[in-house]
mmCIF file of C-alpha atoms (C1' of nucleotides) in Angstrom:
data_model
loop_
_atom_site.group_PDB
_atom_site.id
_atom_site.type_symbol
_atom_site.label_atom_id
_atom_site.label_comp_id
_atom_site.label_asym_id
_atom_site.label_seq_id
_atom_site.Cartn_x
_atom_site.Cartn_y
_atom_site.Cartn_z
ATOM 1 C CA MET A 192 36.498 12.182 6.976
ATOM 2 C CA LEU A 193 33.754 10.676 9.054
ATOM 3 C CA GLN A 194 32.620 7.152 8.346
ATOM 4 C CA ARG A 195 29.303 5.826 9.566
ATOM 5 C CA SER A 196 27.668 2.465 10.029
ATOM 6 C CA ILE A 197 24.161 1.992 8.839
ATOM 7 C CA GLY A 198 22.884 2.191 12.396
ATOM 8 C CA SER A 199 24.638 5.465 12.947
ATOM 9 C CA LEU A 200 23.190 6.808 9.704
ATOM 10 C CA ALA A 201 19.774 5.704 10.833
ATOM 11 C CA LYS A 202 20.155 7.545 14.127
ATOM 12 C CA ALA A 203 21.493 10.678 12.415
ATOM 13 C CA THR A 204 18.551 10.916 10.041
ATOM 14 C CA GLY A 205 15.704 9.237 11.838
ATOM 15 C CA VAL A 206 15.264 6.736 9.008
ATOM 16 C CA LYS A 207 15.084 3.114 10.047
ATOM 17 C CA VAL A 208 17.820 0.715 9.126
ATOM 18 C CA PRO A 209 15.705 -1.560 6.960
ATOM 19 C CA THR A 210 14.296 1.483 5.180
ATOM 20 C CA ILE A 211 17.846 2.623 4.320
ATOM 21 C CA ARG A 212 18.628 -0.752 2.810
ATOM 22 C CA PHE A 213 15.348 -0.567 0.968
ATOM 23 C CA TYR A 214 16.274 2.844 -0.491
ATOM 24 C CA GLU A 215 19.582 1.411 -1.636
ATOM 25 C CA GLN A 216 17.822 -1.525 -3.203
ATOM 26 C CA ILE A 217 15.480 0.669 -5.264
ATOM 27 C CA GLY A 218 18.318 2.937 -6.229
ATOM 28 C CA LEU A 219 17.543 6.107 -4.270
ATOM 29 C CA LEU A 220 20.768 5.767 -2.258
ATOM 30 C CA PRO A 221 23.946 4.651 -3.998
ATOM 31 C CA ALA A 222 25.458 1.432 -2.769
ATOM 32 C CA PRO A 223 28.058 2.439 -0.189
ATOM 33 C CA GLN A 224 31.492 1.031 0.375
ATOM 34 C CA ARG A 225 31.875 -2.055 2.493
ATOM 35 C CA THR A 226 34.182 -3.222 5.176
ATOM 36 C CA LEU A 227 36.053 -6.503 4.808
ATOM 37 C CA SER A 228 33.226 -8.155 6.701
ATOM 38 C CA ASP A 229 30.705 -6.732 4.245
ATOM 39 C CA ARG A 230 29.296 -4.030 6.432
ATOM 40 C CA ARG A 231 28.066 -0.773 4.800
ATOM 41 C CA VAL A 232 30.165 2.289 5.424
ATOM 42 C CA TYR A 233 28.668 5.731 4.725
ATOM 43 C CA GLY A 234 30.291 9.136 4.426
ATOM 44 C CA GLU A 235 28.742 12.426 5.403
ATOM 45 C CA ALA A 236 27.211 12.893 1.939
ATOM 46 C CA ALA A 237 24.833 10.021 2.658
ATOM 47 C CA VAL A 238 23.352 11.924 5.622
ATOM 48 C CA GLY A 239 22.421 14.813 3.335
ATOM 49 C CA ARG A 240 21.023 12.641 0.673
ATOM 50 C CA LEU A 241 18.969 10.546 3.030
ATOM 51 C CA ALA A 242 17.633 13.708 4.759
ATOM 52 C CA PHE A 243 16.620 15.010 1.344
ATOM 53 C CA ILE A 244 14.752 11.769 0.635
ATOM 54 C CA LYS A 245 13.085 11.779 4.038
ATOM 55 C CA HIS A 246 11.935 15.363 3.675
ATOM 56 C CA ALA A 247 10.519 14.696 0.197
ATOM 57 C CA ARG A 248 8.703 11.569 1.422
ATOM 58 C CA GLN A 249 7.212 13.603 4.288
ATOM 59 C CA LEU A 250 5.896 15.950 1.666
ATOM 60 C CA GLY A 251 4.267 13.021 -0.080
ATOM 61 C CA PHE A 252 6.469 12.949 -3.174
ATOM 62 C CA PRO A 253 6.332 9.473 -4.704
ATOM 63 C CA VAL A 254 9.565 7.636 -5.059
ATOM 64 C CA GLU A 255 9.776 8.177 -8.801
ATOM 65 C CA ALA A 256 9.517 11.952 -8.354
ATOM 66 C CA ILE A 257 12.219 11.792 -5.676
ATOM 67 C CA ARG A 258 14.421 9.964 -8.088
ATOM 68 C CA ASP A 259 13.958 12.836 -10.537
ATOM 69 C CA LEU A 260 14.576 15.449 -7.876
ATOM 70 C CA LEU A 261 17.785 13.728 -6.792
ATOM 71 C CA ARG A 262 19.033 13.600 -10.331
ATOM 72 C CA LEU A 263 18.399 17.311 -10.655
ATOM 73 C CA SER A 264 20.055 17.986 -7.355
ATOM 74 C CA ASP A 265 23.086 16.063 -8.585
ATOM 75 C CA SER A 266 23.463 18.174 -11.689
ATOM 76 C CA PRO A 267 23.087 21.783 -10.601
ATOM 77 C CA GLU A 268 23.755 23.277 -14.027
ATOM 78 C CA GLN A 269 20.470 21.917 -15.337
ATOM 79 C CA PRO A 270 17.487 24.210 -15.720
ATOM 80 C CA CYS A 271 15.177 23.786 -12.785
ATOM 81 C CA GLU A 272 11.905 23.750 -14.589
ATOM 82 C CA THR A 273 11.481 20.098 -13.933
ATOM 83 C CA ALA A 274 11.831 20.597 -10.217
ATOM 84 C CA ASN A 275 9.248 23.369 -10.313
ATOM 85 C CA ALA A 276 6.911 21.157 -12.303
ATOM 86 C CA LEU A 277 7.288 18.291 -9.889
ATOM 87 C CA ALA A 278 6.522 20.483 -6.937
ATOM 88 C CA ALA A 279 3.514 21.990 -8.711
ATOM 89 C CA GLU A 280 2.292 18.560 -9.610
ATOM 90 C CA GLN A 281 2.633 17.354 -6.083
ATOM 91 C CA LEU A 282 0.829 20.465 -4.814
ATOM 92 C CA SER A 283 -2.111 19.848 -7.051
ATOM 93 C CA ALA A 284 -2.205 16.177 -6.047
ATOM 94 C CA VAL A 285 -2.318 17.242 -2.381
ATOM 95 C CA ARG A 286 -5.057 19.780 -3.113
ATOM 96 C CA ALA A 287 -7.116 17.208 -4.994
ATOM 97 C CA LYS A 288 -6.774 14.767 -2.122
ATOM 98 C CA ILE A 289 -7.817 17.434 0.372
ATOM 99 C CA ALA A 290 -10.850 18.345 -1.677
ATOM 100 C CA GLN A 291 -11.858 14.732 -1.937
ATOM 101 C CA LEU A 292 -11.471 14.164 1.761
ATOM 102 C CA GLN A 293 -13.554 17.205 2.519
ATOM 103 C CA VAL A 294 -16.431 15.673 0.583
ATOM 104 C CA LEU A 295 -16.078 12.567 2.753
ATOM 105 C CA GLU A 296 -15.823 14.750 5.837
ATOM 106 C CA ARG A 297 -19.136 16.444 5.111
ATOM 107 C CA GLU A 298 -20.958 13.199 4.474
ATOM 108 C CA LEU A 299 -19.489 11.499 7.550
ATOM 109 C CA GLN A 300 -20.449 14.536 9.593
ATOM 110 C CA GLN A 301 -24.020 14.195 8.440
ATOM 111 C CA MET A 302 -23.965 10.531 9.435
ATOM 112 C CA VAL A 303 -22.591 11.283 12.826
ATOM 113 C CA ASP A 304 -24.935 14.216 13.414
ATOM 114 C CA ALA A 305 -27.952 12.018 12.672
ATOM 115 C CA ALA A 306 -26.642 9.241 14.921
ATOM 116 C CA CYS A 307 -29.513 7.347 16.527
ATOM 117 C CA ILE A 308 -29.826 5.945 20.037
ATOM 118 C CA GLY A 309 -31.925 2.887 19.391
ATOM 119 C CA GLU A 310 -31.394 -0.264 17.411
ATOM 120 C CA VAL A 311 -29.540 -0.804 14.187
ATOM 121 C CA ALA A 312 -32.894 -1.085 12.435
ATOM 122 C CA ASN A 313 -33.291 2.678 12.803
ATOM 123 C CA CYS A 314 -29.610 3.558 12.584
ATOM 124 C CA ARG A 315 -28.902 6.491 10.319
ATOM 125 C CA VAL A 316 -25.373 5.400 9.776
ATOM 126 C CA ILE A 317 -26.254 2.017 8.427
ATOM 127 C CA GLU A 318 -29.127 3.498 6.485
ATOM 128 C CA ALA A 319 -26.960 6.088 4.884
ATOM 129 C CA LEU A 320 -24.532 3.369 3.801
ATOM 130 C CA HIS A 321 -27.306 1.316 2.294
ATOM 131 C CA ASP A 322 -28.880 4.185 0.455
ATOM 132 C CA HIS A 323 -26.448 6.111 -1.607
ATOM 133 C CA THR A 324 -29.113 8.660 -2.624
ATOM 134 C CA LEU A 325 -29.167 10.006 0.895
ATOM 135 C CA CYS A 326 -25.785 11.569 0.416
ATOM 136 C CA ALA A 327 -24.516 14.287 -1.835
ATOM 137 C CA GLY A 328 -22.996 11.663 -4.050
ATOM 138 C CA GLY A 329 -19.964 13.805 -4.553
ATOM 139 C CA HIS A 330 -17.423 11.209 -3.533
ATOM 140 C CA GLN A 331 -15.405 9.663 -6.262
ATOM 141 C CA THR A 332 -14.411 6.135 -6.945
ATOM 142 C CA GLU A 333 -10.833 7.335 -7.200
ATOM 143 C CA ARG A 334 -9.191 4.418 -8.862
ATOM 144 C CA ARG A 335 -5.554 4.771 -9.928
ATOM 145 C CA PRO A 336 -4.589 8.094 -8.407
ATOM 146 C CA THR A 337 -2.511 9.860 -11.003
ATOM 147 C CA TYR A 338 0.282 10.908 -8.809
ATOM 148 C CA ALA A 339 0.979 10.421 -5.152
ATOM 149 C CA GLY A 340 -0.162 7.779 -2.753
ATOM 150 C CA LEU A 341 -0.676 10.301 0.071
ATOM 151 C CA MET B 32 -36.273 -14.241 -8.516
ATOM 152 C CA LEU B 33 -33.598 -12.618 -10.581
ATOM 153 C CA GLN B 34 -30.318 -14.462 -10.914
ATOM 154 C CA ARG B 35 -27.175 -12.682 -12.021
ATOM 155 C CA SER B 36 -23.782 -13.653 -13.271
ATOM 156 C CA ILE B 37 -20.717 -12.037 -11.758
ATOM 157 C CA GLY B 38 -20.345 -9.847 -14.805
ATOM 158 C CA SER B 39 -23.923 -8.649 -14.484
ATOM 159 C CA LEU B 40 -23.389 -7.915 -10.825
ATOM 160 C CA ALA B 41 -20.265 -6.005 -11.702
ATOM 161 C CA LYS B 42 -22.198 -3.860 -14.233
ATOM 162 C CA ALA B 43 -25.081 -3.309 -11.808
ATOM 163 C CA THR B 44 -22.815 -2.015 -9.044
ATOM 164 C CA GLY B 45 -19.838 -0.584 -10.811
ATOM 165 C CA VAL B 46 -17.471 -2.920 -8.934
ATOM 166 C CA LYS B 47 -15.040 -4.843 -11.086
ATOM 167 C CA VAL B 48 -15.284 -8.591 -11.506
ATOM 168 C CA PRO B 49 -11.948 -9.439 -9.836
ATOM 169 C CA THR B 50 -12.824 -7.119 -6.951
ATOM 170 C CA ILE B 51 -16.057 -8.982 -6.354
ATOM 171 C CA ARG B 52 -14.101 -12.274 -6.206
ATOM 172 C CA PHE B 53 -11.698 -10.569 -3.877
ATOM 173 C CA TYR B 54 -14.463 -9.448 -1.555
ATOM 174 C CA GLU B 55 -15.768 -13.014 -1.473
ATOM 175 C CA GLN B 56 -12.327 -14.264 -0.686
ATOM 176 C CA ILE B 57 -11.867 -12.006 2.280
ATOM 177 C CA GLY B 58 -15.343 -12.742 3.536
ATOM 178 C CA LEU B 59 -17.159 -9.471 2.845
ATOM 179 C CA LEU B 60 -19.483 -11.132 0.369
ATOM 180 C CA PRO B 61 -20.870 -14.579 1.096
ATOM 181 C CA ALA B 62 -19.917 -17.351 -1.352
ATOM 182 C CA PRO B 63 -22.813 -17.491 -3.850
ATOM 183 C CA GLN B 64 -24.440 -20.511 -5.364
ATOM 184 C CA ARG B 65 -22.825 -22.033 -8.424
ATOM 185 C CA THR B 66 -24.076 -23.425 -11.687
ATOM 186 C CA LEU B 67 -23.202 -26.934 -12.778
ATOM 187 C CA SER B 68 -20.244 -25.519 -14.592
ATOM 188 C CA ASP B 69 -19.060 -23.770 -11.415
ATOM 189 C CA ARG B 70 -20.105 -20.225 -12.326
ATOM 190 C CA ARG B 71 -21.212 -17.887 -9.566
ATOM 191 C CA VAL B 72 -24.879 -17.051 -9.452
ATOM 192 C CA TYR B 73 -26.025 -14.066 -7.398
ATOM 193 C CA GLY B 74 -29.496 -13.026 -6.217
ATOM 194 C CA GLU B 75 -30.650 -9.481 -5.801
ATOM 195 C CA ALA B 76 -29.476 -9.320 -2.205
ATOM 196 C CA ALA B 77 -25.894 -9.379 -3.450
ATOM 197 C CA VAL B 78 -26.500 -6.132 -5.321
ATOM 198 C CA GLY B 79 -27.501 -4.364 -2.132
ATOM 199 C CA ARG B 80 -24.686 -5.833 -0.086
ATOM 200 C CA LEU B 81 -22.078 -4.977 -2.682
ATOM 201 C CA ALA B 82 -23.422 -1.415 -3.057
ATOM 202 C CA PHE B 83 -23.137 -1.057 0.689
ATOM 203 C CA ILE B 84 -19.534 -2.166 0.585
ATOM 204 C CA LYS B 85 -18.750 0.079 -2.277
ATOM 205 C CA HIS B 86 -20.224 3.112 -0.605
ATOM 206 C CA ALA B 87 -18.415 2.414 2.643
ATOM 207 C CA ARG B 88 -15.145 2.033 0.718
ATOM 208 C CA GLN B 89 -15.759 5.342 -1.051
ATOM 209 C CA LEU B 90 -16.108 6.852 2.379
ATOM 210 C CA GLY B 91 -12.728 5.448 3.277
ATOM 211 C CA PHE B 92 -13.881 2.865 5.804
ATOM 212 C CA PRO B 93 -11.259 0.128 6.085
ATOM 213 C CA VAL B 94 -12.284 -3.393 5.317
ATOM 214 C CA GLU B 95 -12.354 -4.435 8.953
ATOM 215 C CA ALA B 96 -14.751 -1.660 9.781
ATOM 216 C CA ILE B 97 -16.989 -2.642 6.882
ATOM 217 C CA ARG B 98 -17.008 -6.170 8.171
ATOM 218 C CA ASP B 99 -18.379 -4.796 11.466
ATOM 219 C CA LEU B 100 -20.868 -2.556 9.746
ATOM 220 C CA LEU B 101 -22.153 -5.455 7.641
ATOM 221 C CA ARG B 102 -22.541 -7.597 10.779
ATOM 222 C CA LEU B 103 -24.557 -4.821 12.359
ATOM 223 C CA SER B 104 -26.633 -4.358 9.268
ATOM 224 C CA ASP B 105 -27.362 -8.070 9.259
ATOM 225 C CA SER B 106 -28.692 -8.062 12.806
ATOM 226 C CA PRO B 107 -30.951 -5.002 13.111
ATOM 227 C CA GLU B 108 -32.028 -5.691 16.682
ATOM 228 C CA GLN B 109 -28.533 -4.823 17.929
ATOM 229 C CA PRO B 110 -27.879 -1.421 19.536
ATOM 230 C CA CYS B 111 -26.322 0.876 17.005
ATOM 231 C CA GLU B 112 -23.682 2.476 19.196
ATOM 232 C CA THR B 113 -20.955 0.542 17.426
ATOM 233 C CA ALA B 114 -22.047 1.868 14.071
ATOM 234 C CA ASN B 115 -22.032 5.412 15.419
ATOM 235 C CA ALA B 116 -18.600 4.887 16.937
ATOM 236 C CA LEU B 117 -17.229 3.512 13.674
ATOM 237 C CA ALA B 118 -18.545 6.513 11.797
ATOM 238 C CA ALA B 119 -17.147 8.928 14.314
ATOM 239 C CA GLU B 120 -13.824 7.160 14.242
ATOM 240 C CA GLN B 121 -13.706 7.368 10.486
ATOM 241 C CA LEU B 122 -14.665 11.031 10.592
ATOM 242 C CA SER B 123 -11.805 11.869 12.907
ATOM 243 C CA ALA B 124 -9.407 9.843 10.777
ATOM 244 C CA VAL B 125 -10.501 11.845 7.756
ATOM 245 C CA ARG B 126 -10.097 15.124 9.636
ATOM 246 C CA ALA B 127 -6.655 14.191 10.803
ATOM 247 C CA LYS B 128 -5.638 13.343 7.275
ATOM 248 C CA ILE B 129 -7.016 16.615 5.990
ATOM 249 C CA ALA B 130 -5.122 18.565 8.624
ATOM 250 C CA GLN B 131 -1.925 16.771 7.771
ATOM 251 C CA LEU B 132 -2.340 17.381 4.068
ATOM 252 C CA GLN B 133 -2.997 21.036 4.676
ATOM 253 C CA VAL B 134 0.408 21.339 6.313
ATOM 254 C CA LEU B 135 1.952 19.802 3.215
ATOM 255 C CA GLU B 136 -0.124 22.056 1.022
ATOM 256 C CA ARG B 137 1.254 25.177 2.747
ATOM 257 C CA GLU B 138 4.844 24.042 2.448
ATOM 258 C CA LEU B 139 4.476 23.017 -1.136
ATOM 259 C CA GLN B 140 2.781 26.329 -1.881
ATOM 260 C CA GLN B 141 5.802 28.142 -0.480
ATOM 261 C CA MET B 142 8.071 26.089 -2.679
ATOM 262 C CA VAL B 143 6.064 26.705 -5.782
ATOM 263 C CA ASP B 144 5.754 30.412 -5.027
ATOM 264 C CA ALA B 145 9.508 30.753 -4.683
ATOM 265 C CA ALA B 146 10.107 28.834 -7.931
ATOM 266 C CA CYS B 147 13.232 30.051 -9.682
ATOM 267 C CA ILE B 148 13.815 30.527 -13.393
ATOM 268 C CA GLY B 149 17.527 29.669 -13.589
ATOM 269 C CA GLU B 150 19.511 26.604 -12.883
ATOM 270 C CA VAL B 151 19.022 23.917 -10.299
ATOM 271 C CA ALA B 152 21.953 25.443 -8.382
ATOM 272 C CA ASN B 153 19.659 28.282 -7.372
ATOM 273 C CA CYS B 154 16.423 26.310 -7.321
ATOM 274 C CA ARG B 155 14.292 27.009 -4.307
ATOM 275 C CA VAL B 156 12.473 23.729 -4.608
ATOM 276 C CA ILE B 157 15.613 21.674 -4.426
ATOM 277 C CA GLU B 158 17.013 23.908 -1.757
ATOM 278 C CA ALA B 159 13.912 23.598 0.417
ATOM 279 C CA LEU B 160 14.144 19.860 0.134
ATOM 280 C CA HIS B 161 17.786 19.911 1.161
ATOM 281 C CA ASP B 162 17.254 22.251 4.101
ATOM 282 C CA HIS B 163 14.510 21.151 6.400
ATOM 283 C CA THR B 164 14.910 24.294 8.528
ATOM 284 C CA LEU B 165 13.479 26.378 5.706
ATOM 285 C CA CYS B 166 10.054 24.978 6.256
ATOM 286 C CA ALA B 167 7.649 25.128 9.161
ATOM 287 C CA GLY B 168 8.645 21.608 10.096
ATOM 288 C CA GLY B 169 5.041 20.810 10.926
ATOM 289 C CA HIS B 170 4.795 17.764 8.780
ATOM 290 C CA GLN B 171 4.741 14.432 10.498
ATOM 291 C CA THR B 172 6.436 11.178 9.864
ATOM 292 C CA GLU B 173 3.103 9.485 10.058
ATOM 293 C CA ARG B 174 4.097 5.865 10.453
ATOM 294 C CA ARG B 175 1.406 3.285 11.083
ATOM 295 C CA PRO B 176 -1.798 5.268 10.697
ATOM 296 C CA THR B 177 -4.166 4.115 13.412
ATOM 297 C CA TYR B 178 -7.208 3.664 11.263
ATOM 298 C CA ALA B 179 -7.854 4.214 7.630
ATOM 299 C CA GLY B 180 -5.600 4.095 4.665
ATOM 300 C CA LEU B 181 -7.316 7.024 2.995
ATOM 301 C "C1'" DG C 180 -18.692 -25.140 -36.291
ATOM 302 C "C1'" DT C 181 -16.369 -21.137 -35.391
ATOM 303 C "C1'" DG C 182 -15.341 -17.273 -33.026
ATOM 304 C "C1'" DC C 183 -15.616 -14.239 -29.247
ATOM 305 C "C1'" DA C 184 -17.183 -13.058 -24.651
ATOM 306 C "C1'" DT C 185 -17.280 -14.516 -20.244
ATOM 307 C "C1'" DC C 186 -16.250 -17.403 -16.701
ATOM 308 C "C1'" DC C 187 -13.033 -20.302 -13.661
ATOM 309 C "C1'" DT C 188 -8.581 -20.795 -10.516
ATOM 310 C "C1'" DC C 189 -4.154 -19.458 -9.298
ATOM 311 C "C1'" DT C 190 -0.429 -16.431 -8.961
ATOM 312 C "C1'" DA C 191 2.133 -12.255 -9.032
ATOM 313 C "C1'" DG C 192 2.320 -7.325 -8.911
ATOM 314 C "C1'" DC C 193 1.433 -2.462 -7.290
ATOM 315 C "C1'" DT C 194 3.482 1.357 -3.070
ATOM 316 C "C1'" DG C 195 6.600 2.041 0.529
ATOM 317 C "C1'" DC C 196 8.056 0.171 3.662
ATOM 318 C "C1'" DT C 197 8.330 -3.237 8.094
ATOM 319 C "C1'" DG C 198 9.587 -7.211 10.596
ATOM 320 C "C1'" DG C 199 11.455 -11.709 11.211
ATOM 321 C "C1'" DA C 200 14.561 -15.906 10.430
ATOM 322 C "C1'" DG C 201 18.956 -17.498 10.574
ATOM 323 C "C1'" DG C 202 23.506 -16.430 10.733
ATOM 324 C "C1'" DA C 203 28.113 -13.525 11.015
ATOM 325 C "C1'" DT C 204 30.719 -10.073 13.351
ATOM 326 C "C1'" DC C 205 32.147 -6.562 16.783
ATOM 327 C "C1'" DA C 206 33.178 -4.445 21.176
ATOM 328 C "C1'" DA C 207 33.265 -4.696 26.033
ATOM 329 C "C1'" DG C 208 33.413 -6.979 30.484
ATOM 330 C "C1'" DG C 209 34.985 -10.747 33.469
ATOM 331 C "C1'" DC D 147 40.419 -15.969 26.186
ATOM 332 C "C1'" DC D 148 35.538 -16.352 26.449
ATOM 333 C "C1'" DT D 149 31.036 -14.927 26.711
ATOM 334 C "C1'" DT D 150 27.337 -11.780 26.111
ATOM 335 C "C1'" DG D 151 24.684 -8.575 23.754
ATOM 336 C "C1'" DA D 152 24.401 -5.268 20.153
ATOM 337 C "C1'" DT D 153 24.760 -4.690 15.563
ATOM 338 C "C1'" DC D 154 25.282 -6.218 11.113
ATOM 339 C "C1'" DC D 155 24.335 -9.273 6.864
ATOM 340 C "C1'" DT D 156 20.913 -11.527 3.260
ATOM 341 C "C1'" DC D 157 16.636 -13.223 2.044
ATOM 342 C "C1'" DC D 158 11.784 -13.619 2.344
ATOM 343 C "C1'" DA D 159 7.054 -12.707 3.875
ATOM 344 C "C1'" DG D 160 3.592 -9.446 5.000
ATOM 345 C "C1'" DC D 161 0.598 -4.991 5.372
ATOM 346 C "C1'" DA D 162 -3.941 -2.690 2.333
ATOM 347 C "C1'" DG D 163 -6.889 -3.244 -1.254
ATOM 348 C "C1'" DC D 164 -7.080 -4.365 -5.002
ATOM 349 C "C1'" DT D 165 -5.474 -5.326 -10.271
ATOM 350 C "C1'" DA D 166 -3.904 -7.956 -14.042
ATOM 351 C "C1'" DG D 167 -2.300 -11.848 -16.269
ATOM 352 C "C1'" DA D 168 -1.723 -17.015 -17.511
ATOM 353 C "C1'" DG D 169 -3.960 -20.903 -19.003
ATOM 354 C "C1'" DG D 170 -8.016 -23.161 -19.534
ATOM 355 C "C1'" DA D 171 -13.310 -24.244 -19.647
ATOM 356 C "C1'" DT D 172 -17.917 -22.663 -21.008
ATOM 357 C "C1'" DG D 173 -21.819 -20.097 -23.210
ATOM 358 C "C1'" DC D 174 -23.917 -18.065 -26.932
ATOM 359 C "C1'" DA D 175 -24.792 -16.069 -31.414
ATOM 360 C "C1'" DC D 176 -24.212 -16.469 -36.337
#
DNA sequence: GTGCATCCTCTAGCTGCTGGAGGATCAAGG
DNA sequence: CCTTGATCCTCCAGCAGCTAGAGGATGCAC
């Protein structure tokens, strides 16, 4: 069977070497075997697992959710409701983020549309930032996002 | 003129006390006067400045951009092109983020639509994460975003 | 005077990596 | 055999933008 160094695994998956070590450290990737000189040696399974992680991260799943998804993936006889729930949760987090950004987009658009040519004293952008009442006021404070960093 | 404690300023602006101290530390807010017992004392100007910062943060402006905007706001005889440019830059950053999230939204939607009822072995969600070719592949790795954290 | 709120500084933690220091090891060329 | 450069190791610091806690000093009302 094929054995890989960490650099080879990095090339195969497009995940950087320090990131792979980081995933091992936080327990997303199992600690691999080592050579006599303490170098990590990976089998083919690691490629699949790391690709899974990478894909999930690209979709914005937080690490804790990926941990759950990997556990599920490792035990295929389990019911898959949890996986569905995690995906649904992530979807709604993404949608919430989009909606929030669209509010910002509208307000920024207004600022940019009203852009002045003169001095800062008459600048609409600065003015709008000073006077919150000029905007729709729809943007949120958004502390402690419930789910993903995104 | 009205003098405020840090707690009062926090209440007046909706910005938390440690955050105010943090803004002072990174130089967004000037260091205020102190009482004999070393407590911070703010004037009314601080309310306006902090509200400005809060609003800009809500709009997703990164701290460095806010620093620039505050400098501009402090010297109203300057031309306001920089302010316009910062707003435009922020707008395009927000738009880019929205576009990226919409790609994720579509892919997650597909996953959720295909959600299975049985075991993980047949779970579409897990399968989609394993097999990148099942999705549009449009999502980016998005390392080192050029502008805002958002 | 007693108790609680508020303030102070300092430090560490959050997420998800990224990069560097300082050193060991490996493989290839001369 | 020796050198060179790539790769590997561990550990630690840093990014953004806060947030929270320790441990202690005041302030104020009853």
